[in-house]
Amino acid sequence: MYFITAATYLKQHFFRTRDALDALRNSLFVEAAKHECWLQAWALFANHYHLIVSCADGERVRQMLVQLHKDSAIDMNRADGAKGRRVWFQFWDVLLTNERSWLVRLRYTHENAVHHRLVERATNYPWCSASWFERSAPGSFVKTVGRMKIDRVKVYDDFAEVMLPQ
């Protein structure tokens, strides 16, 4: 189980439109399936994202992210007419080795749009897994995750100027 944060180059808002975020989300789903990685949570923004990914092989996770960044950068540069522009900076991953750490990061990822003050309720943000999670997971598990305290979780999330897509 991996918790991943990735940032755009210089924290630029490359994925600033609904179409750009939709395309990023679709590419993420395609690459996860292709690399046999299970997305447990995601939150995608104009200049960064957070994921929780389960995969039997960490190398497949890395390959998935490399391909996602490559394809989304090509698509974004094509859309903006900016061939060769650097889009992604890097990604950070944490291997989640205990259940509590996993549960806390599930809630953190789902609540990240609220953290950035984009929505009042996480399920209202279409580029995160919060609404899917509430619909798909057993109610008792949703409540367990919802009780996790996230105020002390240490996550690189220095993206103060996050914006709603146009």
PDB file of N, CA and C in Angstrom, residues 66-104:
ATOM      1  N   VAL A  66       5.157   7.114 -13.820  1.00  0.00           N
ATOM      2  CA  VAL A  66       5.988   7.643 -14.910  1.00  0.00           C
ATOM      3  C   VAL A  66       5.161   7.767 -16.185  1.00  0.00           C
ATOM      4  N   GLN A  67       4.390   6.737 -16.505  1.00  0.00           N
ATOM      5  CA  GLN A  67       3.569   6.770 -17.716  1.00  0.00           C
ATOM      6  C   GLN A  67       2.446   7.805 -17.605  1.00  0.00           C
ATOM      7  N   LEU A  68       1.821   7.890 -16.432  1.00  0.00           N
ATOM      8  CA  LEU A  68       0.786   8.896 -16.209  1.00  0.00           C
ATOM      9  C   LEU A  68       1.344  10.297 -16.416  1.00  0.00           C
ATOM     10  N   HIS A  69       2.502  10.572 -15.846  1.00  0.00           N
ATOM     11  CA  HIS A  69       3.103  11.896 -15.983  1.00  0.00           C
ATOM     12  C   HIS A  69       3.496  12.180 -17.426  1.00  0.00           C
ATOM     13  N   LYS A  70       4.046  11.193 -18.082  1.00  0.00           N
ATOM     14  CA  LYS A  70       4.451  11.378 -19.478  1.00  0.00           C
ATOM     15  C   LYS A  70       3.235  11.683 -20.360  1.00  0.00           C
ATOM     16  N   ASP A  71       2.225  10.822 -20.273  1.00  0.00           N
ATOM     17  CA  ASP A  71       1.047  10.994 -21.136  1.00  0.00           C
ATOM     18  C   ASP A  71       0.280  12.271 -20.820  1.00  0.00           C
ATOM     19  N   SER A  72       0.107  12.587 -19.532  1.00  0.00           N
ATOM     20  CA  SER A  72      -0.654  13.790 -19.184  1.00  0.00           C
ATOM     21  C   SER A  72       0.117  15.047 -19.563  1.00  0.00           C
ATOM     22  N   ALA A  73       1.439  15.024 -19.475  1.00  0.00           N
ATOM     23  CA  ALA A  73       2.241  16.183 -19.897  1.00  0.00           C
ATOM     24  C   ALA A  73       2.129  16.392 -21.404  1.00  0.00           C
ATOM     25  N   ILE A  74       2.203  15.319 -22.167  1.00  0.00           N
ATOM     26  CA  ILE A  74       2.065  15.435 -23.626  1.00  0.00           C
ATOM     27  C   ILE A  74       0.692  15.988 -23.979  1.00  0.00           C
ATOM     28  N   ASP A  75      -0.347  15.453 -23.346  1.00  0.00           N
ATOM     29  CA  ASP A  75      -1.707  15.924 -23.620  1.00  0.00           C
ATOM     30  C   ASP A  75      -1.879  17.389 -23.229  1.00  0.00           C
ATOM     31  N   MET A  76      -1.375  17.777 -22.061  1.00  0.00           N
ATOM     32  CA  MET A  76      -1.512  19.155 -21.594  1.00  0.00           C
ATOM     33  C   MET A  76      -0.743  20.104 -22.498  1.00  0.00           C
ATOM     34  N   ASN A  77       0.460  19.726 -22.886  1.00  0.00           N
ATOM     35  CA  ASN A  77       1.262  20.582 -23.758  1.00  0.00           C
ATOM     36  C   ASN A  77       0.641  20.709 -25.146  1.00  0.00           C
ATOM     37  N   ARG A  78       0.060  19.637 -25.618  1.00  0.00           N
ATOM     38  CA  ARG A  78      -0.639  19.693 -26.905  1.00  0.00           C
ATOM     39  C   ARG A  78      -1.831  20.656 -26.811  1.00  0.00           C
ATOM     40  N   ALA A  79      -2.599  20.538 -25.749  1.00  0.00           N
ATOM     41  CA  ALA A  79      -3.775  21.398 -25.557  1.00  0.00           C
ATOM     42  C   ALA A  79      -3.385  22.872 -25.436  1.00  0.00           C
ATOM     43  N   ASP A  80      -2.248  23.149 -24.793  1.00  0.00           N
ATOM     44  CA  ASP A  80      -1.807  24.530 -24.580  1.00  0.00           C
ATOM     45  C   ASP A  80      -0.868  25.030 -25.679  1.00  0.00           C
ATOM     46  N   GLY A  81      -0.533  24.168 -26.643  1.00  0.00           N
ATOM     47  CA  GLY A  81       0.410  24.571 -27.686  1.00  0.00           C
ATOM     48  C   GLY A  81       1.792  24.883 -27.134  1.00  0.00           C
ATOM     49  N   ALA A  82       2.246  24.074 -26.178  1.00  0.00           N
ATOM     50  CA  ALA A  82       3.520  24.325 -25.495  1.00  0.00           C
ATOM     51  C   ALA A  82       4.391  23.070 -25.551  1.00  0.00           C
ATOM     52  N   LYS A  83       4.769  22.657 -26.738  1.00  0.00           N
ATOM     53  CA  LYS A  83       5.541  21.425 -26.924  1.00  0.00           C
ATOM     54  C   LYS A  83       6.827  21.432 -26.098  1.00  0.00           C
ATOM     55  N   GLY A  84       7.050  20.323 -25.370  1.00  0.00           N
ATOM     56  CA  GLY A  84       8.271  20.139 -24.609  1.00  0.00           C
ATOM     57  C   GLY A  84       8.311  20.813 -23.251  1.00  0.00           C
ATOM     58  N   ARG A  85       7.283  21.533 -22.884  1.00  0.00           N
ATOM     59  CA  ARG A  85       7.250  22.203 -21.581  1.00  0.00           C
ATOM     60  C   ARG A  85       7.225  21.166 -20.456  1.00  0.00           C
ATOM     61  N   ARG A  86       7.951  21.421 -19.402  1.00  0.00           N
ATOM     62  CA  ARG A  86       7.950  20.535 -18.247  1.00  0.00           C
ATOM     63  C   ARG A  86       6.661  20.748 -17.470  1.00  0.00           C
ATOM     64  N   VAL A  87       5.936  19.661 -17.192  1.00  0.00           N
ATOM     65  CA  VAL A  87       4.659  19.737 -16.491  1.00  0.00           C
ATOM     66  C   VAL A  87       4.787  19.205 -15.068  1.00  0.00           C
ATOM     67  N   TRP A  88       5.384  18.042 -14.906  1.00  0.00           N
ATOM     68  CA  TRP A  88       5.480  17.427 -13.578  1.00  0.00           C
ATOM     69  C   TRP A  88       6.860  17.655 -12.981  1.00  0.00           C
ATOM     70  N   PHE A  89       6.886  17.864 -11.672  1.00  0.00           N
ATOM     71  CA  PHE A  89       8.151  18.047 -10.964  1.00  0.00           C
ATOM     72  C   PHE A  89       8.656  16.702 -10.464  1.00  0.00           C
ATOM     73  N   GLN A  90       7.931  16.110  -9.536  1.00  0.00           N
ATOM     74  CA  GLN A  90       8.315  14.811  -8.991  1.00  0.00           C
ATOM     75  C   GLN A  90       7.160  14.262  -8.183  1.00  0.00           C
ATOM     76  N   PHE A  91       7.354  13.054  -7.662  1.00  0.00           N
ATOM     77  CA  PHE A  91       6.370  12.489  -6.749  1.00  0.00           C
ATOM     78  C   PHE A  91       7.087  11.927  -5.540  1.00  0.00           C
ATOM     79  N   TRP A  92       6.368  11.863  -4.449  1.00  0.00           N
ATOM     80  CA  TRP A  92       6.860  11.317  -3.188  1.00  0.00           C
ATOM     81  C   TRP A  92       5.944  10.158  -2.828  1.00  0.00           C
ATOM     82  N   ASP A  93       6.526   9.092  -2.338  1.00  0.00           N
ATOM     83  CA  ASP A  93       5.693   7.969  -1.922  1.00  0.00           C
ATOM     84  C   ASP A  93       6.091   7.508  -0.529  1.00  0.00           C
ATOM     85  N   VAL A  94       5.092   6.985   0.155  1.00  0.00           N
ATOM     86  CA  VAL A  94       5.287   6.431   1.490  1.00  0.00           C
ATOM     87  C   VAL A  94       4.666   5.044   1.478  1.00  0.00           C
ATOM     88  N   LEU A  95       5.437   4.069   1.886  1.00  0.00           N
ATOM     89  CA  LEU A  95       4.916   2.717   2.029  1.00  0.00           C
ATOM     90  C   LEU A  95       4.134   2.666   3.335  1.00  0.00           C
ATOM     91  N   LEU A  96       2.864   2.338   3.235  1.00  0.00           N
ATOM     92  CA  LEU A  96       2.006   2.273   4.424  1.00  0.00           C
ATOM     93  C   LEU A  96       2.105   0.878   5.016  1.00  0.00           C
ATOM     94  N   THR A  97       2.618   0.813   6.224  1.00  0.00           N
ATOM     95  CA  THR A  97       2.907  -0.489   6.819  1.00  0.00           C
ATOM     96  C   THR A  97       1.985  -0.864   7.969  1.00  0.00           C
ATOM     97  N   ASN A  98       1.100   0.052   8.375  1.00  0.00           N
ATOM     98  CA  ASN A  98       0.162  -0.333   9.423  1.00  0.00           C
ATOM     99  C   ASN A  98      -1.226   0.222   9.096  1.00  0.00           C
ATOM    100  N   GLU A  99      -2.215  -0.401   9.663  1.00  0.00           N
ATOM    101  CA  GLU A  99      -3.596  -0.083   9.329  1.00  0.00           C
ATOM    102  C   GLU A  99      -3.974   1.350   9.693  1.00  0.00           C
ATOM    103  N   ARG A 100      -3.554   1.810  10.836  1.00  0.00           N
ATOM    104  CA  ARG A 100      -3.915   3.170  11.263  1.00  0.00           C
ATOM    105  C   ARG A 100      -3.367   4.214  10.293  1.00  0.00           C
ATOM    106  N   SER A 101      -2.133   4.063   9.884  1.00  0.00           N
ATOM    107  CA  SER A 101      -1.521   4.990   8.928  1.00  0.00           C
ATOM    108  C   SER A 101      -2.307   5.002   7.612  1.00  0.00           C
ATOM    109  N   TRP A 102      -2.726   3.845   7.174  1.00  0.00           N
ATOM    110  CA  TRP A 102      -3.533   3.715   5.956  1.00  0.00           C
ATOM    111  C   TRP A 102      -4.884   4.415   6.125  1.00  0.00           C
ATOM    112  N   LEU A 103      -5.568   4.166   7.242  1.00  0.00           N
ATOM    113  CA  LEU A 103      -6.889   4.760   7.477  1.00  0.00           C
ATOM    114  C   LEU A 103      -6.807   6.289   7.552  1.00  0.00           C
ATOM    115  N   VAL A 104      -5.783   6.803   8.225  1.00  0.00           N
ATOM    116  CA  VAL A 104      -5.610   8.250   8.344  1.00  0.00           C
ATOM    117  C   VAL A 104      -5.399   8.865   6.957  1.00  0.00           C
TER     118      VAL A 104
END
